[in-house]
Coordinates of C-alpha atoms in Angstrom, one line a residue:
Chain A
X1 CA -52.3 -5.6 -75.0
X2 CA -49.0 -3.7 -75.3
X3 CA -49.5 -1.6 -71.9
X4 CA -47.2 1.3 -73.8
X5 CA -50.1 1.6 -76.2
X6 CA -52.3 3.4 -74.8
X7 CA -51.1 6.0 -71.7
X8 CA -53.6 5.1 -69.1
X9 CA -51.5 3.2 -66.8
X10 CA -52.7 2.8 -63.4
X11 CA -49.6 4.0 -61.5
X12 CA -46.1 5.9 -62.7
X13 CA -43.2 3.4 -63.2
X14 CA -40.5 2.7 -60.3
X15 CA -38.0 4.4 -62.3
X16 CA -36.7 8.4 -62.8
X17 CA -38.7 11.2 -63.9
X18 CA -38.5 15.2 -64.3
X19 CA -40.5 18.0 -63.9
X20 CA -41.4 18.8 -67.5
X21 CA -40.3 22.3 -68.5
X22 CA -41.5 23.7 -72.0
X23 CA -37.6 24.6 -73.0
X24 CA -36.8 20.7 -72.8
X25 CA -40.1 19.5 -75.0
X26 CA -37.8 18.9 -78.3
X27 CA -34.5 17.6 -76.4
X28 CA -36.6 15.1 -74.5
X29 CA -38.4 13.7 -77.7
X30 CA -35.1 13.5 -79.5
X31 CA -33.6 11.6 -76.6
X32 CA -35.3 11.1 -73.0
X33 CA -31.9 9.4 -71.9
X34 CA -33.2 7.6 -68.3
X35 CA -36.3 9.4 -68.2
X36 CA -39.4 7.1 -68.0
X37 CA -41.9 9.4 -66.9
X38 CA -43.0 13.2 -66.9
X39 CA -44.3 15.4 -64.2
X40 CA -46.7 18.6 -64.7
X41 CA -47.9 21.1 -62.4
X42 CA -51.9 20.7 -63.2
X43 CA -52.5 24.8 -62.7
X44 CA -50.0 25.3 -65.8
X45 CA -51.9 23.3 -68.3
X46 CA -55.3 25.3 -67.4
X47 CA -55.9 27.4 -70.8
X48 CA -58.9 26.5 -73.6
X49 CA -55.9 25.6 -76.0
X50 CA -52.5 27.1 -77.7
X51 CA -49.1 25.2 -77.3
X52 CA -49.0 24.0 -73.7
X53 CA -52.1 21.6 -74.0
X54 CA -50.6 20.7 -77.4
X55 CA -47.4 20.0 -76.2
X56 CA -49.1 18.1 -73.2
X57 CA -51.0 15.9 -75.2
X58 CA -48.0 14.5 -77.2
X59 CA -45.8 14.1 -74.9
X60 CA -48.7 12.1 -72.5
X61 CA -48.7 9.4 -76.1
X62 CA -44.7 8.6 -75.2
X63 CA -44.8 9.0 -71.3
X64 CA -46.9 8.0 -68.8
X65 CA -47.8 11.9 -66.9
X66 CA -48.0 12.7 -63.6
X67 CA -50.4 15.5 -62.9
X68 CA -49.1 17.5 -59.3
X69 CA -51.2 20.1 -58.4
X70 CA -49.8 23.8 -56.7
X71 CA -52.7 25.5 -56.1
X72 CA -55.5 23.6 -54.4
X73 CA -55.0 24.6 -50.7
X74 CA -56.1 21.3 -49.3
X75 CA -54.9 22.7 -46.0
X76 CA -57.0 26.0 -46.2
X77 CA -59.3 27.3 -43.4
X78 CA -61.6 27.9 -46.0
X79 CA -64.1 25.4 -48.7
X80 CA -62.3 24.2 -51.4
X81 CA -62.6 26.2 -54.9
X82 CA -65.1 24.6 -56.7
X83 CA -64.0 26.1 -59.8
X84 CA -60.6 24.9 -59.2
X85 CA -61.8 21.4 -58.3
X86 CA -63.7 21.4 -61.8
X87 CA -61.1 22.2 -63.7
X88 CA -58.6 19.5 -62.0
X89 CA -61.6 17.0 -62.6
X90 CA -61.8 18.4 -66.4
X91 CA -57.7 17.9 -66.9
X92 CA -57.7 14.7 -64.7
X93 CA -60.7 13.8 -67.0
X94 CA -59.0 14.0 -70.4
X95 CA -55.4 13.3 -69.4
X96 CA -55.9 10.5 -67.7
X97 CA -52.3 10.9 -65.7
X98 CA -50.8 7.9 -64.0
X99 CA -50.9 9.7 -60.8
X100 CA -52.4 12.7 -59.5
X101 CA -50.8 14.5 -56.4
X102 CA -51.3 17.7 -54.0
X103 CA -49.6 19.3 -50.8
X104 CA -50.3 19.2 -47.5
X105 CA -50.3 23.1 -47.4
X106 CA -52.1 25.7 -47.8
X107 CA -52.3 28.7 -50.7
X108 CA -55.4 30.6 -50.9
X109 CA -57.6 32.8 -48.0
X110 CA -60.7 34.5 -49.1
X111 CA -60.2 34.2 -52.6
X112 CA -56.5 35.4 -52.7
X113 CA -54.3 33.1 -54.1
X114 CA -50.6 33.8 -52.0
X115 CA -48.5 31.3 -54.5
X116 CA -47.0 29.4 -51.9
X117 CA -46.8 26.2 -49.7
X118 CA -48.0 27.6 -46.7
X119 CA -47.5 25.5 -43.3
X120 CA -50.0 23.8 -41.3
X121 CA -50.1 23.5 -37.3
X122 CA -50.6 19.7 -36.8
X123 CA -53.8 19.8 -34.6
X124 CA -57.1 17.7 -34.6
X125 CA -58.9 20.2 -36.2
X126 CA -56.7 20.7 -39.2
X127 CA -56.7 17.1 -39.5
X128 CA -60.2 16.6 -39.8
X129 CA -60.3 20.3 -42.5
X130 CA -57.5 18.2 -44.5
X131 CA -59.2 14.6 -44.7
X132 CA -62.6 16.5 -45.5
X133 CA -60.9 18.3 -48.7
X134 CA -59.1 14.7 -49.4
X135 CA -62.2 13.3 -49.3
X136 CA -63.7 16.3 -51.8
X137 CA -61.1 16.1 -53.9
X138 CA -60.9 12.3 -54.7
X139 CA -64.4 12.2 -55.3
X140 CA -64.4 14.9 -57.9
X141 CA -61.6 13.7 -59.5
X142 CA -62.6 10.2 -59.9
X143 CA -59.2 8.5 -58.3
X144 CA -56.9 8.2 -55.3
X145 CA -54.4 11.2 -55.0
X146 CA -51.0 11.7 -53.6
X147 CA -50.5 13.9 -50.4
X148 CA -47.3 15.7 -50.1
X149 CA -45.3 16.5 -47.1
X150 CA -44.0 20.0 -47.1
X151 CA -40.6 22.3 -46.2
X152 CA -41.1 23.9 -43.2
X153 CA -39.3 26.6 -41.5
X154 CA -40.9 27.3 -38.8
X155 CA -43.2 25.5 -36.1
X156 CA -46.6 26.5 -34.9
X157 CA -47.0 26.7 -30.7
X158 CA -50.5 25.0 -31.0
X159 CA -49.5 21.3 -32.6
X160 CA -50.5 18.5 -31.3
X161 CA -48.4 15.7 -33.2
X162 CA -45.7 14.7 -35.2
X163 CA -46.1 15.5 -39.4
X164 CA -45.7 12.1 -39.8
X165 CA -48.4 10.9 -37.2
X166 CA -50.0 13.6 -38.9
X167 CA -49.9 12.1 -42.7
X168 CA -49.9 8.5 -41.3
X169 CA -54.0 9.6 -40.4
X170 CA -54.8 11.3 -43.2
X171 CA -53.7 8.2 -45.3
X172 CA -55.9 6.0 -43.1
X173 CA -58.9 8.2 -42.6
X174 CA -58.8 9.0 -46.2
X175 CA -57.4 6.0 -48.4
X176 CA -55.2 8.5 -49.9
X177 CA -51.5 7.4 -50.9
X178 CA -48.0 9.8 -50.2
X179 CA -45.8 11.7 -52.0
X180 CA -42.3 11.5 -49.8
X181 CA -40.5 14.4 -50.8
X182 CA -36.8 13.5 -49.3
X183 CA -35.8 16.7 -49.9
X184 CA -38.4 18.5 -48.1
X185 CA -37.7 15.5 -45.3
X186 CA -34.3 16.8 -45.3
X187 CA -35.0 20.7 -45.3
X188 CA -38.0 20.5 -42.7
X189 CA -35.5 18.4 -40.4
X190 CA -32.8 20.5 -40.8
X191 CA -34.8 23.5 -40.1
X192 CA -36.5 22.1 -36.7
X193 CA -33.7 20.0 -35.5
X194 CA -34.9 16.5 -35.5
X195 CA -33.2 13.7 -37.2
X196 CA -34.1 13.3 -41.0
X197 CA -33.7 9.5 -40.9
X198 CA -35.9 9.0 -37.8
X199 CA -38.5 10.8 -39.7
X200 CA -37.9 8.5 -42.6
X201 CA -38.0 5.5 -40.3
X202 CA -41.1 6.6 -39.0
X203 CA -42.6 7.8 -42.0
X204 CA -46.0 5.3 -43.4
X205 CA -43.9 4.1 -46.0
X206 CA -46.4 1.5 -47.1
X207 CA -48.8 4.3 -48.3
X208 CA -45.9 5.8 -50.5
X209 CA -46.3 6.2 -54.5
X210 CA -43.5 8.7 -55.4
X211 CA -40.8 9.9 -54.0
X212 CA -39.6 13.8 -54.8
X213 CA -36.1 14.8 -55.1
X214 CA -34.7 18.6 -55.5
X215 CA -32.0 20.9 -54.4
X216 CA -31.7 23.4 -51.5
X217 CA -30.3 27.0 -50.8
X218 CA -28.8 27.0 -47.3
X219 CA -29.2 30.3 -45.0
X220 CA -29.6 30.8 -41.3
X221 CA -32.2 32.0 -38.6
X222 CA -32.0 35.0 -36.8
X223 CA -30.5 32.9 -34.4
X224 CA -27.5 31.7 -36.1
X225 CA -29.2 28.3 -36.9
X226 CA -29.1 26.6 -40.1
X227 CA -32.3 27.6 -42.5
X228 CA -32.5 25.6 -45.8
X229 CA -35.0 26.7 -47.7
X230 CA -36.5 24.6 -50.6
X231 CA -35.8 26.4 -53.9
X232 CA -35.9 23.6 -56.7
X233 CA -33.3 25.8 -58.3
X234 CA -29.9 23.9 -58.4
X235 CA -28.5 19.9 -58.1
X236 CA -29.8 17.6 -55.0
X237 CA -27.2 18.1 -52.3
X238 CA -25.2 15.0 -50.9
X239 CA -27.0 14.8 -47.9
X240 CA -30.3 14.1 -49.6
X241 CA -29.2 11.4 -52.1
X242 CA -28.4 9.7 -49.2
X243 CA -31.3 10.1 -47.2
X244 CA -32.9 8.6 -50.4
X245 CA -30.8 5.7 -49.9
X246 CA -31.8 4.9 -46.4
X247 CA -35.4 5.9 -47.9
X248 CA -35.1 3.0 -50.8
X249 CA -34.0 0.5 -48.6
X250 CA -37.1 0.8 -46.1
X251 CA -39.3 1.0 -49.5
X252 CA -37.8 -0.7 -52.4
X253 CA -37.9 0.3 -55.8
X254 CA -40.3 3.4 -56.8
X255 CA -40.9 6.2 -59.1
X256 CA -38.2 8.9 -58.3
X257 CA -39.0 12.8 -59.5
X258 CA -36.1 15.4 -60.2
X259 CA -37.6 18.6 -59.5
X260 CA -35.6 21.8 -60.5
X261 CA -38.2 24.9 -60.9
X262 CA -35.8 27.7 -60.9
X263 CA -32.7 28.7 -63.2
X264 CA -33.2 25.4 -65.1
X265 CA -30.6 24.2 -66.5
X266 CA -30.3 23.0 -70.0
X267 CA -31.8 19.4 -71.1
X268 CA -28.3 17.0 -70.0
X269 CA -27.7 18.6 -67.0
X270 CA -31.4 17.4 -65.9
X271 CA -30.9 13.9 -67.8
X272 CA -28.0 13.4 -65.2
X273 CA -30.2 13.9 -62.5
X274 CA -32.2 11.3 -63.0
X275 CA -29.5 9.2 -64.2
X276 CA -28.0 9.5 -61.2
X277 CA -31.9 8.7 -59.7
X278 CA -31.7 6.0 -61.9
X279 CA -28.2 4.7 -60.2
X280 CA -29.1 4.8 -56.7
X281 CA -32.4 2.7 -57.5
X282 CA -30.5 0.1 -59.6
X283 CA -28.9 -0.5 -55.9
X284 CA -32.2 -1.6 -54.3
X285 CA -33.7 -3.6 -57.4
X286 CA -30.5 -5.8 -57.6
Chain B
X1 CA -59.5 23.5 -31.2
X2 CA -56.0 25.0 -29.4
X3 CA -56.0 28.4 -29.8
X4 CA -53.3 30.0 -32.4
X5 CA -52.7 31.7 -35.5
X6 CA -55.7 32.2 -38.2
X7 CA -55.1 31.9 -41.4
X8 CA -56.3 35.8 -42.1
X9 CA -53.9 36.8 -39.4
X10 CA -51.3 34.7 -41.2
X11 CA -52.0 36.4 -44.8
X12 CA -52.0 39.7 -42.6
X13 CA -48.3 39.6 -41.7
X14 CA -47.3 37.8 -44.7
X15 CA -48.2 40.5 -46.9
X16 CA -46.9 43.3 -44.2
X17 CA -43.5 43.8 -44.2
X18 CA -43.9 45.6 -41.6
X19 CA -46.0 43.6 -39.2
X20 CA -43.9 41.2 -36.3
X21 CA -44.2 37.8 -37.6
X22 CA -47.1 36.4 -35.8
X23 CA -46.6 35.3 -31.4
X24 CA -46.9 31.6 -31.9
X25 CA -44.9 30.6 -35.1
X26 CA -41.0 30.2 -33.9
X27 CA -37.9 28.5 -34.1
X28 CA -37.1 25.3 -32.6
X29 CA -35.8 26.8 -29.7
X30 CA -38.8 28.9 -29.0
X31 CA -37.8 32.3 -30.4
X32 CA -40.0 34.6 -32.5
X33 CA -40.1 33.4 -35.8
X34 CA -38.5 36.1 -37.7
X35 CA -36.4 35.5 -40.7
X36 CA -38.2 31.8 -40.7
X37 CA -41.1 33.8 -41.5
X38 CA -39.7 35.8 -43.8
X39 CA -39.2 32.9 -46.0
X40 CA -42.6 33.1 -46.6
X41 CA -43.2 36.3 -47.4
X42 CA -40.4 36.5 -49.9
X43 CA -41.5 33.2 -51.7
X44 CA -44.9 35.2 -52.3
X45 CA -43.1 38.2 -53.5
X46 CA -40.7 36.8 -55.5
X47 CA -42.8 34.4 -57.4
X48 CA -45.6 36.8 -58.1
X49 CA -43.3 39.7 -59.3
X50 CA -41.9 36.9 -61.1
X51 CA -45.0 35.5 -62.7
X52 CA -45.7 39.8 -63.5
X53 CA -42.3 40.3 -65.2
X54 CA -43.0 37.7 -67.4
X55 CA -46.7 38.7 -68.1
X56 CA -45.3 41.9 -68.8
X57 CA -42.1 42.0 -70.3
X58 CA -42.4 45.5 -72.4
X59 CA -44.2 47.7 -69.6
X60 CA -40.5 46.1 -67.0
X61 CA -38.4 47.0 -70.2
X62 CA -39.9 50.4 -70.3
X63 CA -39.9 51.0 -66.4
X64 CA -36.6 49.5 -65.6
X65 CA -36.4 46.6 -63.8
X66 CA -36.0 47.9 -60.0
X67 CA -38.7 50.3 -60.6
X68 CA -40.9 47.1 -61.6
X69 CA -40.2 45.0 -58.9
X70 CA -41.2 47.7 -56.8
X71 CA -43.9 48.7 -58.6
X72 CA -44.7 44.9 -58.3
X73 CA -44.9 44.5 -54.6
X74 CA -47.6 46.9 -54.5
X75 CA -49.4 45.7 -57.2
X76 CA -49.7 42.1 -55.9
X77 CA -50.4 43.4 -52.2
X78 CA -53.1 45.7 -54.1
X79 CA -54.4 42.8 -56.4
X80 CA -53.1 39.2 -55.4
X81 CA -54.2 36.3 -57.8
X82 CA -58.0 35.6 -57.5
X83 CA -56.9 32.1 -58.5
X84 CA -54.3 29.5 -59.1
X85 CA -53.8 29.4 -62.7
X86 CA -51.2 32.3 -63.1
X87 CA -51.1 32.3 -67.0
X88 CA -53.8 35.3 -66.6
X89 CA -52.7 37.3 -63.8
X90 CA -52.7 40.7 -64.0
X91 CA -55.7 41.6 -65.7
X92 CA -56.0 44.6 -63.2
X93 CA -52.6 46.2 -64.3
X94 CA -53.8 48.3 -67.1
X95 CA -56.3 49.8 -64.3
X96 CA -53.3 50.1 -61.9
X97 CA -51.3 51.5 -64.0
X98 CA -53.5 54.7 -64.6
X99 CA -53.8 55.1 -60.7
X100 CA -50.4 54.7 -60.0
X101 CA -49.0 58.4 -59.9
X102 CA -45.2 57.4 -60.4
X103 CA -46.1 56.3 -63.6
X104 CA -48.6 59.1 -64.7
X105 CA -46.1 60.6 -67.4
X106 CA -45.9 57.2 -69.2
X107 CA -49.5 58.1 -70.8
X108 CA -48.9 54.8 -72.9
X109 CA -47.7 52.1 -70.2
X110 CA -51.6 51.1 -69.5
X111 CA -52.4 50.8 -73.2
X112 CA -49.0 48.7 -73.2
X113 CA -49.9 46.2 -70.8
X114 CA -53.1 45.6 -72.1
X115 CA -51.6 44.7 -75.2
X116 CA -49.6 42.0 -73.3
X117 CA -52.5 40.7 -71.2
X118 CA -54.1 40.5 -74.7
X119 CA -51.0 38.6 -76.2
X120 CA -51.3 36.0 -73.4
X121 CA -54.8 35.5 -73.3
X122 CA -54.5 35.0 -77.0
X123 CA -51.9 32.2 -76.4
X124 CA -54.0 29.9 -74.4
X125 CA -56.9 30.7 -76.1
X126 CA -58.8 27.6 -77.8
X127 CA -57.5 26.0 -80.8
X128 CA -59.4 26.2 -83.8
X129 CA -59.3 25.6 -87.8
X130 CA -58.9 28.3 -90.3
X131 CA -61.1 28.1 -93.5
X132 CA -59.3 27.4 -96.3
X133 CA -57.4 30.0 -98.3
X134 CA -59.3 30.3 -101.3
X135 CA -62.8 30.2 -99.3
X136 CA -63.4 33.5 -99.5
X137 CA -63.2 33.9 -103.6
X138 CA -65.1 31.0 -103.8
X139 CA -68.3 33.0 -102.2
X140 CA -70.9 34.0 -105.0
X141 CA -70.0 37.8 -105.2
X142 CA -74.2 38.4 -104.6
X143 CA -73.6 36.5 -100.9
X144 CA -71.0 38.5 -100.2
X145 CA -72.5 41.7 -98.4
X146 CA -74.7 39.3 -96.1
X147 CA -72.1 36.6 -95.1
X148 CA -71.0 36.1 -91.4
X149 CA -67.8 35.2 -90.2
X150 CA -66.9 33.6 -87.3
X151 CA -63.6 34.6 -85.9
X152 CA -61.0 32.4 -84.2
X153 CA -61.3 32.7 -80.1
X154 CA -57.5 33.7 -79.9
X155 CA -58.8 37.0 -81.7
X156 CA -58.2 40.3 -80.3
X157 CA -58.3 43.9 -81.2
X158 CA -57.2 46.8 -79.2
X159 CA -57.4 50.3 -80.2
X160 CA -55.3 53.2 -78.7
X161 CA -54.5 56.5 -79.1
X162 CA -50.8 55.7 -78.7
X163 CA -48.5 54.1 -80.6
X164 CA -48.8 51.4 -79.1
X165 CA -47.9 48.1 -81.4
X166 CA -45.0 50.4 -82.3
X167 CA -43.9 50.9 -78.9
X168 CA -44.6 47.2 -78.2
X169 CA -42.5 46.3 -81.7
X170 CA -39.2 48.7 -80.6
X171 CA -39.3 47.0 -77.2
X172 CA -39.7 43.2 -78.2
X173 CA -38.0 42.8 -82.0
X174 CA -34.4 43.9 -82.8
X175 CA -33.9 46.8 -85.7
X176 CA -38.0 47.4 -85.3
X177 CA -38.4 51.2 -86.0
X178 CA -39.0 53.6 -83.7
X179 CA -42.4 54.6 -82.9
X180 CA -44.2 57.5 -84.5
X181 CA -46.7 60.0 -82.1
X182 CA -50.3 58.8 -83.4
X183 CA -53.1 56.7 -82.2
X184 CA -52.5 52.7 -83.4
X185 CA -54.9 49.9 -83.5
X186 CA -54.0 46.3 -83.5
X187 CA -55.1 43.0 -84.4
X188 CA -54.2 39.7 -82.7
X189 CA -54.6 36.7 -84.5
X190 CA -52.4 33.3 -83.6
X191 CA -51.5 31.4 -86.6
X192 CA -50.4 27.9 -84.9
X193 CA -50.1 28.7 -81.5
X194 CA -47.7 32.1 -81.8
X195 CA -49.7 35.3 -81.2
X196 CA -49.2 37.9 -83.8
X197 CA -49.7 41.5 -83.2
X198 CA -50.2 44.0 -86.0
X199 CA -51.4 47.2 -87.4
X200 CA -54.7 47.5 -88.1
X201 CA -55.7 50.6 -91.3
X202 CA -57.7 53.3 -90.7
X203 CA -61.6 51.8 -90.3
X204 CA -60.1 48.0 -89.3
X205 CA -61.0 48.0 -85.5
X206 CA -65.0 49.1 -85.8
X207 CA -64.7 46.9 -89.2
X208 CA -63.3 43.5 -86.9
X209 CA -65.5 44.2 -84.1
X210 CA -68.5 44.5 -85.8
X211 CA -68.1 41.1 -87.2
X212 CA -66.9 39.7 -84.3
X213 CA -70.1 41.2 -82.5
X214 CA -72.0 38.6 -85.3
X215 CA -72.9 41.5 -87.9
X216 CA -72.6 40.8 -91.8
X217 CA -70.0 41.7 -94.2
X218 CA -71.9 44.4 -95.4
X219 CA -72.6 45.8 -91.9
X220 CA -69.5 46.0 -91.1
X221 CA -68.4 47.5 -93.9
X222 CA -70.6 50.5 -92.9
X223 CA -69.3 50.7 -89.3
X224 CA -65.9 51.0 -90.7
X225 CA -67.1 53.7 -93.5
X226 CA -68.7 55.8 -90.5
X227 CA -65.4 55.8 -89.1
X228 CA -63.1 57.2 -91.8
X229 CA -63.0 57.7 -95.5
X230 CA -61.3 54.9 -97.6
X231 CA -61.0 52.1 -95.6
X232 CA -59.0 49.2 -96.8
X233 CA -61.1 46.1 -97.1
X234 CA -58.7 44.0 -99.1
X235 CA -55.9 45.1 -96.5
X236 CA -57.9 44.2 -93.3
X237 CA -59.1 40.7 -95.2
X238 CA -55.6 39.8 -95.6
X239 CA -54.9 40.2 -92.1
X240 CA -57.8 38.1 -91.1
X241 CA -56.8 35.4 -93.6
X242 CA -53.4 35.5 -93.5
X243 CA -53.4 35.4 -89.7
X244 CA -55.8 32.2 -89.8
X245 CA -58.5 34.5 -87.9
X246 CA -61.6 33.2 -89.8
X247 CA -62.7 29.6 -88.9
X248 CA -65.9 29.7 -91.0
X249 CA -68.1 32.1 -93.0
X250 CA -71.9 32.0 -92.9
X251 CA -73.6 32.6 -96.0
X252 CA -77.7 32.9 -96.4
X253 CA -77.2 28.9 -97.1
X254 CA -74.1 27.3 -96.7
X255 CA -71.4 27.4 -94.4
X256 CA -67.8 27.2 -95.9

């Protein structure tokens, strides 16, 4: 009844992980350092077989795995991708992750995939599109999911409510739980000049699983304004480790993901990431 | 439902460089979006030139890279993913690439990035077990002609009448030598989970694709005869064993 032997655990421990990059598969066998769990983007792990999948299913007998998927399009104007849907179901099926999670976003319009996060105008109807694909989604994948908030840069004329009024429905209407990106908290803020910390006050913290962390490249708008946009390519900035303090405190203890996508660095330069994750929870458990 | 921006109009401008980002997306202040929207439209263009440049490392070393990032954007404005799993995009470049007239000189490049696609699709291609190595001798010599093999599914073959798996080798290996003016055919196989390109003799495409099309030893021994004059059985075996290719031979009773 050892709950280490055997990977099914029901949620992702309240302690750091990473975004699992195939360069770091040997350092992080050798020596994981604070890392408790592992995150995966679903669409990467998609083949029939070969190393990936391999590599996947070891690592998921040491780690518990969280499976976040980039590609769905939950937020799209159009019906989900059944194909796509399958083959979540199929790796949801066989991994058996701790957690499964997607974005509030959109990716794909008649049948082009665009390979990004693309933003959302918070009205009724998109509301009820986005709780419809929730809906779609949990049932084919057997379990509760993870919804994302996004980076935005921009705002749409036509919303009707706040993102957070926004995710705070889609949670009740759907059951699903919340992936609270600080970073994207921070950079969304930033970018429409509202406070990061009311938005973290107000956010439905209850409904929150995992909390993303990442860094930022800062720019500016035609305008002169700040623009940060959300590049996963360097170390969390100050601003944002604090925001996950003031984030902690609201929610206690929870699992905290290092995400760095983009010139990653070697293996101890991510380990000290997440031990400094692992510092700033220490704070709230004691 | 408020009126606002469609998600066609959206893709529109995002894949337009030249197009106004759309009325009703701004700034907090209430200007024209802009360079906010231009965030987007570079994250699409980056990452997929991106996700190209690694599918196709020999045809960017060959072009250069600024000629491939711009060859790029009008690639993945031509052709963007038809789905999310990137490990296969690009199977239209080969096609592209004969279209596209600032590449016509570089007779090879489309034969060049089908090798590549082939390369990848062999790496995530389903796992499966070799027979063993002494399988084959251990046939009765009087099976031999009607025996079927089944070949891994991370098999490939590609013929061309470029040099291509030389071009490919100069490009990718240091000290490989350069390549020679003549027509090349190549075998894929992935012993553990590393595709490995080679060489195929005279005969050893029709001779491969026959059995992979489910004909017998013998058969394909005569589609490989038709083809030229002293083909190399032994050779093109050893390929196929060495490169863990055969997962299980059929023989009138038994399968080994």
């Amino acid at each position: 009844m050892r709950d280490n032997a055997n990977h099914t655990p029901e949620s992702l421990p309240p302690g750091p992980g990473v975004g699992y990059k195939p360069q770091h598969y040997s350092d992080i066998l050798a020596d994981p350092g604070p890392v408790r769990w592992l995150e995966i983007h679903a669409e990467n792990y998609m083949g029939d077989g070969g190393r990936p999948l391999a590599q996947l299913r070891h690592l998921s007998e040491r780690f518990p795995i969280s499976v976040h998927g980039v590609g769905l399009s939950i937020g799209g104007e159009g019906r989900l991708d059944p194909e796509h849907l399958a083959r979540l179901a199929h790796l949801v099926g066989w991994l058996r992750p701790a957690s499964f999670s997607e974005h509030l976003a959109w990716s794909t319009h008649e049948g082009a995939f665009l390979n990004d996060l693309l933003p959302l105008p918070y009205t009724r109807a998109t509301l009820a599109r986005v709780c419809d694909h929730i809906d779609e989604l949990q049932e084919a994948i057997g379990r509760r999911m993870l919804l994302e908030n996004p980076s935005t840069y921009l705002a749409f004329a036509e919303s009707e409510m706040s993102e957070t009024d926004f995710l705070r429905e889609v949670a009740r209407r759907t059951g699903c739980g919340l992936l609270l990106d600080v970073n994207n908290v921070f950079v969304s803020a930033t970018n429409q000049q509202t406070d990061p910390r009311a938005c973290i006050d107000d956010f439905p913290i209850g409904a929150v699983g995992e909390i993303h962390l990442g860094g930022y490249d800062e720019d500016a708008d035609d305008e002169g304004a700040p623009l940060l946009i959300d590049s996963h390519g360097r170390e969390i900035a100050d601003p944002v480790w604090a925001l996950l303090d003031h984030t902690l405190a609201r929610s206690g203890p929870l699992p905290v993901l290092i995400e760095w996508d983009n010139d990653v660095p070697e293996w101890p330069v991510l380990a000290g990431e997440a031990a400094r994750a692992a510092k700033h929870l220490e704070k709230v458990a004691a | 439902m408020s009126g606002g921006i469609s998600q066609a109009a959206f893709t529109k401008a995002l894949l337009d460089p030249d197009r106004p980002a759309p009325a009703s997306l701004t700034s907090p202040s209430g200007a024209q979006a802009g360079k906010r929207f231009d965030v987007y439209r570079n994250n699409v263009a980056v990452s997929l030139t991106e996700a190209l440049g690694v599918a196709f490392p020999v045809v960017r070393k060959l072009v250069g890279d600024e000629f491939f990032t711009a060859m790029a954007g009008v690639f993945l404005r031509a052709h963007p993913p038809k789905s999310p799993v990137l490990m296969l995009y690009g199977d239209q470049m080969p096609a592209f690439l004969e279209g596209f007239a600032p590449v016509r000189h570089l007779g090879y490049l489309p034969d060049v990035a089908r090798l590549e696609l082939q390369l990848r699709e062999a790496c995530h291609a389903a796992d499966a077990r070799p027979i063993a190595p002494d399988a084959l001798a251990a046939i009765p010599p009087e099976d031999l002609a009607s025996a079927r093999f089944a070949l891994a599914p991370a098999t490939r073959i590609l013929r061309s009448q470029w040099p291509v798996f030389s071009i490919w080798q100069a490009n990718s290996e240091e000290g490989a030598p350069a390549p020679i003016m003549r027509g090349e055919d190549v075998l894929i196989t992935r012993p553990g989970f590393d595709p490995a390109p080679q060489c195929l003799p005279a005969g050893g495409a029709a001779f491969i694709e026959a059995l992979m099309a489910g004909a017998s030893l013998g058969e394909a021994l005569e589609k490989a005869g038709g083809d030229t004059a002293g083909f190399d059985l032994a050779a093109t075996l050893a390929l196929l064993l060495e490169g863990g290719a055969i997962t299980s031979i059929l023989t009138r009773d038994s399968e080994t």
